[in-house]
XYZ file of C-alpha atoms in Angstrom:
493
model
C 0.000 0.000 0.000
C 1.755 3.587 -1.174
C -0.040 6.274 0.668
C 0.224 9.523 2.311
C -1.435 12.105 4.392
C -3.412 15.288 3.524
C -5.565 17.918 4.659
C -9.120 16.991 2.648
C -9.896 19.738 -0.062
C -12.427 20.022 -2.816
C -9.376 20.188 -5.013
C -7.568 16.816 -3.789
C -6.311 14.816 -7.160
C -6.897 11.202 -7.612
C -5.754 8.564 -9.840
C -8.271 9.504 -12.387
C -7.828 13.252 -12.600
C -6.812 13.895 -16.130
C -4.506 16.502 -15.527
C -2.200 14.033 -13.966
C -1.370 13.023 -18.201
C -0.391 16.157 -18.551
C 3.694 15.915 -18.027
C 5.586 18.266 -19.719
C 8.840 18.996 -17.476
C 8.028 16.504 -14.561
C 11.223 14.580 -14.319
C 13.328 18.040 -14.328
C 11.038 19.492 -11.519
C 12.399 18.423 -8.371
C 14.442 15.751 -9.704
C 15.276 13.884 -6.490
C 13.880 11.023 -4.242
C 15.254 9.624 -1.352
C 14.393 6.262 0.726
C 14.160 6.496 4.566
C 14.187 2.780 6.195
C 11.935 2.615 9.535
C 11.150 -0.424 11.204
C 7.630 -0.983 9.879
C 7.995 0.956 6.378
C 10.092 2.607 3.812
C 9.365 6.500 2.902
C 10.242 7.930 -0.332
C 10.979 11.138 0.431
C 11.180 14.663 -2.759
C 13.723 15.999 -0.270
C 13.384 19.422 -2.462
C 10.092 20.187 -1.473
C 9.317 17.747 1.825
C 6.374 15.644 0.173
C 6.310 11.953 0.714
C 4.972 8.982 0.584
C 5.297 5.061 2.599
C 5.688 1.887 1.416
C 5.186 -1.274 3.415
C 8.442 -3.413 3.259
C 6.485 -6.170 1.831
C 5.706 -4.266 -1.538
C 9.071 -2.198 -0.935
C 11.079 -5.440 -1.430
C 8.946 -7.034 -3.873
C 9.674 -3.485 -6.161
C 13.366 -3.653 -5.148
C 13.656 -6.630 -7.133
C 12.007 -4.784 -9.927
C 14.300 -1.830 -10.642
C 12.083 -0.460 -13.559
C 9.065 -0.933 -11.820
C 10.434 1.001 -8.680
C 11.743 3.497 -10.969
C 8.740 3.924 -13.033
C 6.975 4.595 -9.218
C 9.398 6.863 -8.429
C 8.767 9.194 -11.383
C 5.088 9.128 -10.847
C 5.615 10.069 -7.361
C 7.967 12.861 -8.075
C 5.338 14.064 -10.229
C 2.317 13.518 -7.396
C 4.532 15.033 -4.598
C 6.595 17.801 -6.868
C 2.916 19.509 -8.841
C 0.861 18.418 -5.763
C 1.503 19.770 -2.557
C 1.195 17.870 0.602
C -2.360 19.765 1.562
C -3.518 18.720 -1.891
C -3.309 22.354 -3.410
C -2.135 22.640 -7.063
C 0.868 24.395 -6.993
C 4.385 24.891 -6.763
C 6.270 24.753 -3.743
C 7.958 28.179 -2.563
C 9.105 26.942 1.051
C 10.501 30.749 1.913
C 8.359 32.903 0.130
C 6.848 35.061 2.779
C 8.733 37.965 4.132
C 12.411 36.599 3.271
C 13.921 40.096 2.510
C 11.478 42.212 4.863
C 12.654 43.297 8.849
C 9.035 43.454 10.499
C 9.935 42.025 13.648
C 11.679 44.010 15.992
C 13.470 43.191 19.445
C 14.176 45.666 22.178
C 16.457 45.067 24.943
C 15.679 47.586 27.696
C 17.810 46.452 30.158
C 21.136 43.947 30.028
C 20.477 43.152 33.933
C 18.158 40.703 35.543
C 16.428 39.642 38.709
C 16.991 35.922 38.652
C 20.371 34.029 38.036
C 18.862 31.297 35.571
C 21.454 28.254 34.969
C 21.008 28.277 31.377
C 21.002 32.209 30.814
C 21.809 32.908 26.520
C 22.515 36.667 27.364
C 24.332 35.503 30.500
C 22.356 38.632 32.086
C 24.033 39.843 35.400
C 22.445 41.768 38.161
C 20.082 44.939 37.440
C 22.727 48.025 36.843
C 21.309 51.145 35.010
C 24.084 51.727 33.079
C 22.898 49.251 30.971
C 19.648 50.349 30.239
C 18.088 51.939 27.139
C 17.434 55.660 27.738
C 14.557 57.529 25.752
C 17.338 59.110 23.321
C 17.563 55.296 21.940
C 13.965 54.342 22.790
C 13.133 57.215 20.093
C 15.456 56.513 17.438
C 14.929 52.982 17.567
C 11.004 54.245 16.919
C 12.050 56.698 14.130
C 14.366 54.316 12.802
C 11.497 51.643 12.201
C 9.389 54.246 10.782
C 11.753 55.789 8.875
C 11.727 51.356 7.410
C 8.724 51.471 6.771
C 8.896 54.417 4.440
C 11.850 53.423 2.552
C 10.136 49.690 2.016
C 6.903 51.037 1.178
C 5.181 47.636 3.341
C 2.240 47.097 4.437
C 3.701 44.224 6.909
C 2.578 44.381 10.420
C 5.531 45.141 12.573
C 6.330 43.844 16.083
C 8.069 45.229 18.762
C 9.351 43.288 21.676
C 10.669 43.839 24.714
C 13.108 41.639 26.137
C 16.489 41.453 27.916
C 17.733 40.675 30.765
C 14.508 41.140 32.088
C 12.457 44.068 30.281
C 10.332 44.945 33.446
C 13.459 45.836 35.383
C 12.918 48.963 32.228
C 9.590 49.716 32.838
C 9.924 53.414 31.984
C 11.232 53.248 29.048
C 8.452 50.740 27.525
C 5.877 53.141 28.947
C 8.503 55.753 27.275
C 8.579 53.785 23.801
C 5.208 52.656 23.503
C 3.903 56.431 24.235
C 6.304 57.574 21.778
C 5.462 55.248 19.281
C 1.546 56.129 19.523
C 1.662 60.050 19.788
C 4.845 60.913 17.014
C 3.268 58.448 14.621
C -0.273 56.729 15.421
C -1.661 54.112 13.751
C 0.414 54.782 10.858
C 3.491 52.762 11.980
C 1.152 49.964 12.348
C 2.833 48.000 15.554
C 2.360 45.291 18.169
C 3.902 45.458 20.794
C 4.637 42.538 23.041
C 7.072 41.758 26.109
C 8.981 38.749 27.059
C 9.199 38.738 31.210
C 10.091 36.453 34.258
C 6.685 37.516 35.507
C 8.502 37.971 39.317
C 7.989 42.108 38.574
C 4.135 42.351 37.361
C 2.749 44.293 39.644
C -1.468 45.239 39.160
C 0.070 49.034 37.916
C 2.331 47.088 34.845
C -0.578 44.728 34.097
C -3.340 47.410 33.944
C -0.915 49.382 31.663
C -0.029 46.311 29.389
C -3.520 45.690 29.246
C -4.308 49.135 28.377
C -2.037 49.381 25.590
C -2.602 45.935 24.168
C 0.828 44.913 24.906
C 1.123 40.803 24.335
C 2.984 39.376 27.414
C 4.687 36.108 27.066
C 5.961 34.209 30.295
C 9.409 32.281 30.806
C 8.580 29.685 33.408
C 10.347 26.268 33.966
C 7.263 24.469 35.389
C 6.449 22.759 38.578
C 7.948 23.802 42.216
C 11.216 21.275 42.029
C 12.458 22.567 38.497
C 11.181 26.292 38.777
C 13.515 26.650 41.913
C 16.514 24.516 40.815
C 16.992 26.202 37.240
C 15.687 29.899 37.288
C 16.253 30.715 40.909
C 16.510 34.575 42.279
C 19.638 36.215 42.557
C 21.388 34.962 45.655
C 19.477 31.350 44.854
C 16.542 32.287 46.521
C 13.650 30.218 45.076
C 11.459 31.792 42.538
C 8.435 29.914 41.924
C 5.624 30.729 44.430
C 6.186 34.366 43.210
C 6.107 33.217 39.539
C 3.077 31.352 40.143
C 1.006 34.285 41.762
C 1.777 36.553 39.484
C 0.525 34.127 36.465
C -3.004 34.185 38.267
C -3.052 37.762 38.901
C -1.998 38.392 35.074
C -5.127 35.955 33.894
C -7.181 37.404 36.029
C -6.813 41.239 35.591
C -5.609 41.046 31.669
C -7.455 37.679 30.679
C -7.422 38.329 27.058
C -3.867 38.238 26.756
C -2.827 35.331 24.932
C 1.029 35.495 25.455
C 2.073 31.922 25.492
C 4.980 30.442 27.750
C 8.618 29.388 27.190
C 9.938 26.493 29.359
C 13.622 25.649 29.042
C 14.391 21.916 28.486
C 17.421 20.952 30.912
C 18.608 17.579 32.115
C 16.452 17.936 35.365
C 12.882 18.686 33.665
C 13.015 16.648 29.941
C 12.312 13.399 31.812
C 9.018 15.401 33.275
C 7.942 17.195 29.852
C 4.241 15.882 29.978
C 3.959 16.747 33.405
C 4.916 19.988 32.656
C 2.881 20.464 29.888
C 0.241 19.871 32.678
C 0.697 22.585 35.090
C 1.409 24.866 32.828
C -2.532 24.125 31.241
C -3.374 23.932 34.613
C -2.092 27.375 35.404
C -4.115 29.071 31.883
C -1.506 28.607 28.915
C -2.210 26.845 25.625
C 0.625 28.031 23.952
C 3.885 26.580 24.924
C 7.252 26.341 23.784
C 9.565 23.526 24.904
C 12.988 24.847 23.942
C 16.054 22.586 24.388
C 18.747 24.334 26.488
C 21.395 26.479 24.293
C 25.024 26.134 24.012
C 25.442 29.604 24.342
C 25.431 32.123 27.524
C 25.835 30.195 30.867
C 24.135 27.487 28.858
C 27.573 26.064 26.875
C 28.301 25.248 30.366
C 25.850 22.540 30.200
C 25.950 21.546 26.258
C 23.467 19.738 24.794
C 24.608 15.761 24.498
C 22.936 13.199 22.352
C 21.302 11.807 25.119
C 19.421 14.774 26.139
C 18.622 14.897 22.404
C 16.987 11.705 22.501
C 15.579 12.137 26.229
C 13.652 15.548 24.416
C 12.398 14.041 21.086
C 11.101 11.341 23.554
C 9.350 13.707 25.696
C 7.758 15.675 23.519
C 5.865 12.943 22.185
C 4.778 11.440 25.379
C 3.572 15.024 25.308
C 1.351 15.229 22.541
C -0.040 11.652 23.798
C -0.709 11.871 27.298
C -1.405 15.774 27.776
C -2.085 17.524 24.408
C -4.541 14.524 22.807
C -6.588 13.273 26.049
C -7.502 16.983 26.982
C -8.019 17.926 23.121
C -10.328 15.020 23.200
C -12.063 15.591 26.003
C -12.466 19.457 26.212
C -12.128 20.568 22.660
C -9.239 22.647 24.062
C -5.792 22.485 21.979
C -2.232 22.979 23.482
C 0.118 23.683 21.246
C 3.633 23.057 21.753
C 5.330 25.076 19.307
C 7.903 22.201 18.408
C 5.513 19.297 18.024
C 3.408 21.978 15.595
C 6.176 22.220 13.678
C 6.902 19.599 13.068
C 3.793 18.339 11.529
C 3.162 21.594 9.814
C 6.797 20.196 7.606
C 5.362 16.919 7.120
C 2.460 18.367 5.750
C 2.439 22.161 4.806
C 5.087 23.382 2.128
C 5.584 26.940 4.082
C 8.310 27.935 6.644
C 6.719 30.487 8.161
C 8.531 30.329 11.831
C 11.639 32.308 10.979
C 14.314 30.251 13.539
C 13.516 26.839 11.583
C 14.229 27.513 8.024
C 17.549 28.085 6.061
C 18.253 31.463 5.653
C 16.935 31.740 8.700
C 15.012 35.061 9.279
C 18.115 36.431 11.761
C 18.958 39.886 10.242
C 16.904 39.894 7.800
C 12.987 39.207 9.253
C 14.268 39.418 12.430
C 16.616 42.124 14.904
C 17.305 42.643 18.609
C 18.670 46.448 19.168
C 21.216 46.870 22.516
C 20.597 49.471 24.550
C 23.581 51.245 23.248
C 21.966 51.170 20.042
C 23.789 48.099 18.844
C 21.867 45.767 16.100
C 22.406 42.088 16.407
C 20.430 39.432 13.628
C 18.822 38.248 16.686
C 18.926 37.588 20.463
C 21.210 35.004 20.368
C 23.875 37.155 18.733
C 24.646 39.151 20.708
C 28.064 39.936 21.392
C 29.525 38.140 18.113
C 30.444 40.635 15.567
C 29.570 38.225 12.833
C 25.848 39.001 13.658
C 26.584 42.939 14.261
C 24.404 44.294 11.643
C 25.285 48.156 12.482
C 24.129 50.859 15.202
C 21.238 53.133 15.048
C 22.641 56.017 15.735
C 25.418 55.658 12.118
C 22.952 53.696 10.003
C 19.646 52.695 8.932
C 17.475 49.192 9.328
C 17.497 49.334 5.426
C 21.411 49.758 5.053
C 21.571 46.914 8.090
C 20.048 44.683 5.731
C 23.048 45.578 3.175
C 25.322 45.239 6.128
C 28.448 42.371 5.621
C 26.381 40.221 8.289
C 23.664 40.563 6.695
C 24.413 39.265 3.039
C 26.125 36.836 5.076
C 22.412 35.178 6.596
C 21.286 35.898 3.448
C 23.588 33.406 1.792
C 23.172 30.691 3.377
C 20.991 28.475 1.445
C 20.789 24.668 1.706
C 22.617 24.633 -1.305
C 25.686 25.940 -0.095
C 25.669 23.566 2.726
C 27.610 20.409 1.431
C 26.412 17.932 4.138
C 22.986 19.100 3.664
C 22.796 19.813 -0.108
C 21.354 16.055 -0.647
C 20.336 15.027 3.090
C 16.910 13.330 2.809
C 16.155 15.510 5.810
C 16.194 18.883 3.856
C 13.586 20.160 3.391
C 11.960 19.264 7.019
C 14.710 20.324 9.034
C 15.692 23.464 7.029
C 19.690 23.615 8.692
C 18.378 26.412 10.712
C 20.266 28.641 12.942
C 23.532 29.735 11.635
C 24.684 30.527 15.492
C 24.255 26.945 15.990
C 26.770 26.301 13.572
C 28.991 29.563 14.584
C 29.770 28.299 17.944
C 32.097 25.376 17.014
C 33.357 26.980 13.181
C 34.083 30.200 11.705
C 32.114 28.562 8.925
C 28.617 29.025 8.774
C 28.126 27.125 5.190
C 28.186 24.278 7.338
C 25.644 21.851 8.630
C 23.370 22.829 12.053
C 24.193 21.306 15.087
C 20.473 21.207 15.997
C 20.958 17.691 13.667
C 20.953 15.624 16.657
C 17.732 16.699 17.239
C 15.733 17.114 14.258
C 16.510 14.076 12.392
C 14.822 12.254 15.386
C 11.938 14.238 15.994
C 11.022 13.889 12.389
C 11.775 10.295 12.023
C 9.627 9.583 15.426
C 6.867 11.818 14.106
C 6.110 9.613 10.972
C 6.974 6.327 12.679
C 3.920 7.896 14.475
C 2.338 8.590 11.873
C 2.784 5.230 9.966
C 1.839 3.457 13.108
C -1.686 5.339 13.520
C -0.223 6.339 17.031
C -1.235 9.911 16.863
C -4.863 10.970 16.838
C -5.293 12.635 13.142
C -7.630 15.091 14.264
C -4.739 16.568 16.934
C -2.580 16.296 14.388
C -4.039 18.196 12.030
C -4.902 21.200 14.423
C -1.909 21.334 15.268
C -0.343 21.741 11.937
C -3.123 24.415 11.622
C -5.246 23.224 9.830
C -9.161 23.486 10.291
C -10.359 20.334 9.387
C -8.047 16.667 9.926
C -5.614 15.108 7.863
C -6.696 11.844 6.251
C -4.400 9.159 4.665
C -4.748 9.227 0.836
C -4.039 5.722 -0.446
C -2.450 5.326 -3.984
């Protein structure tokens, strides 16, 4: 049996649909097709534009002994999954066609200092010292330098500004500073959200009224239960953090319910063997949108590198994830949590667009994406910071526009999958996207080289269609997650 999955649509093709005769350049369109051996099935895989198909090894081997047969199977499928797209639209694929060359999302660090002394810290943030905060001379250029963007680009792209740092709150004047800037120099005209990344220890009923006031999207960092909470993002001086972090989650749902800032949880060696339990309390405590990230090598987190076991331990966990927490309460309440990483994955699988910036090659860093210093210093993104590689320029000498021309930034630019020898061919390609040039930075001056976020991609895509192939996941679950409104089905060949 050859079959595959897709969203159902009016305009779904079938053996019988006549414009499958028509075959003009097929075999030069996306040219290649790879096999990938699991333990119940073989997957032919268009690694070009992510479409595929299994095989059972029954008919697998019986058409491996037929070389023009499996051939002649192979063309028709690089026709089906090359014209066809894997949610059974008509069309070509163009994986990185929204946004590539457009800045429209816009980070602000307001302060380099923070409250709590997390173990994993990227910015390696050190106590609150005012020195390094923004002041409103660099609060208002950064505002006139995004509208002076948006006249030079002539867009009509939403922008986004957020806060972030160290911890933003420790700022709070100068986002009150920005923000009021932002709305009486230029009005609706720069057409902005703005939104705030925080530790949640500082929001007070006077930040959330204001927040709330101004329609400012708050998104929480919180490691989970009591145990991990305390151990990983403790308070300066290692005093635990997590009653406080908890109370001031209910008093944000509670005065500023509509806010639907999700939550970032930092995977670390003492919390990925508890991933579905955390999952749960953080439903428990109101959030339905959550994002798992594996600790970085990078900030007080190369201290504490990411090993192949901890690869495996996450991949693992997130799965146990989507079948213990997400799919029993999806099923039984009709309400979805979505972990960012499981959604993305099946959004690959089954969707032909990238549109999450840190998971495609380029990768949106410097060129969707920016985080401004508060010395006026332009970095591709958070994670940057502090490696000139990624220094796209300073606000006060240049402008986002001529950033975007900057040597860093042709630099992103260039790296396509393409230039990347290891992944030029990898049957992986097109799911995993090589993303994250700073993953690759950290252990080469190379970045036309593969990611090191391998060890943990390859698995979570190959356990996501062994799940698949096995009918372990719910289809319904999976399709909301990959954002779709109505389920995937299998469509048999």
């Amino acid at each position: 049996m050859v079959r595959t999955l897709f969203k159902p649509t009016n305009e779904i093709f079938t053996k019988e649909d006549t414009s499958l005769d028509k075959k003009p350049s097929i075999y030069a369109f996306l040219p290649q097709v790879k096999t990938l051996s699991l333990v119940n099935s073989y997957v032919l895989v268009n690694y070009e534009s992510g479409s595929w198909v299994a095989l059972d090894k029954e008919e697998y081997q019986e058409l491996k002994t037929n070389k023009e047969k499996l051939q002649g199977l192979k063309g028709e499928l690089l026709y089906r999954m090359g014209i066809c797209s894997r949610n059974g639209e008509q069309k070509e694929f163009d994986c990185h066609s929204e946004y590539t060359e457009q800045l429209y999302f816009f980070e602000f660090a307001v302060s380099a200092g923070c409250n709590l002394s997390c173990k994993y810290c990227f910015a390696d943030a050190q106590p609150f010292n005012s020195k390094a905060n923004a002041t409103k001379d660099i609060a208002e250029l950064f505002i006139d330098r995004i509208a002076e963007h948006r006249i030079k680009t002539r867009t009509s792209i939403p922008y986004i500004i957020e806060f972030t740092g160290g911890e933003p709150l420790l700022n709070f004047k100068i986002i009150q500073h920005t923000i009021e800037y932002a709305e009486s120099t230029y009005g609706s005209s720069l057409d902005v959200q703005f939104c705030l990344q925080s530790n949640a220890t500082l929001l007070s009923n006077k930040i959330i009224k204001y927040l709330k006031d101004h329609k400012v999207g708050v998104g929480l960092s919180c490691d989970g239960f009591e145990a991990i909470q305390n151990k990983q993002r403790p308070f300066l001086g290692g005093y635990p953090s997590h009653q406080v972090v908890e109370d001031r989650i209910k008093k944000l749902h509670d005065l500023y319910p509509e806010n639907r800032g999700g939550v970032i949880t930092v995977i670390t060696e003492e919390g990925v063997n508890y991933m579905p339990e955390i999952a749960l309390y953080l439903y428990l405590n109101g959030f339905h949108e959550l994002v798992f990230r594996p600790m970085q090598e990078v900030g007080r987190g190369a201290e504490n590198c990411r090993t192949a076991p901890l690869s495996e331990l996450y991949v693992q966990g997130l799965f146990n994830t989507l079948n213990s927490v997400i799919t029993p309460i999806y099923k039984e309440k009709e309400e979805l949590i979505a972990e960012r990483y499981i959604s993305l994955t099946f959004q690959h699988l089954l969707h032909p667009y990238r549109a999450f910036m840190c998971e495609r090659t380029p990768c949106g860093g410097g060129r969707n994406i920016c985080l401004v210093q508060p010395n006026g210093n332009v970095y591709s993104c958070n994670q940057s910071v502090g490696d000139d590689r990624f220094l796209l320029g300073n606000l006060k000498q240049v402008s986002f526009n001529e950033m975007l021309q900057s040597s860093a930034g042709i630099a992103l630019s260039s790296r396509t999958l393409d230039k990347i020898e290891e992944c030029r061919n990898c049957t992986f390609r097109s799911w995993c996207g090589s993303p994250c040039p700073l993953a690759v930075a950290r252990g080469s001056e190379n970045i036309m080289s593969k990611s090191s976020e391998c060890n943990v991609l390859k698995p979570r895509y190959t356990r996501a269609l062994s799940g698949l192939l096995e009918d372990e996941f719910d289809l319904e679950v999976v399709g909301k997650l990959a954002g779709f409104q109505s389920p995937v089905q299998w469509f048999v060949f």
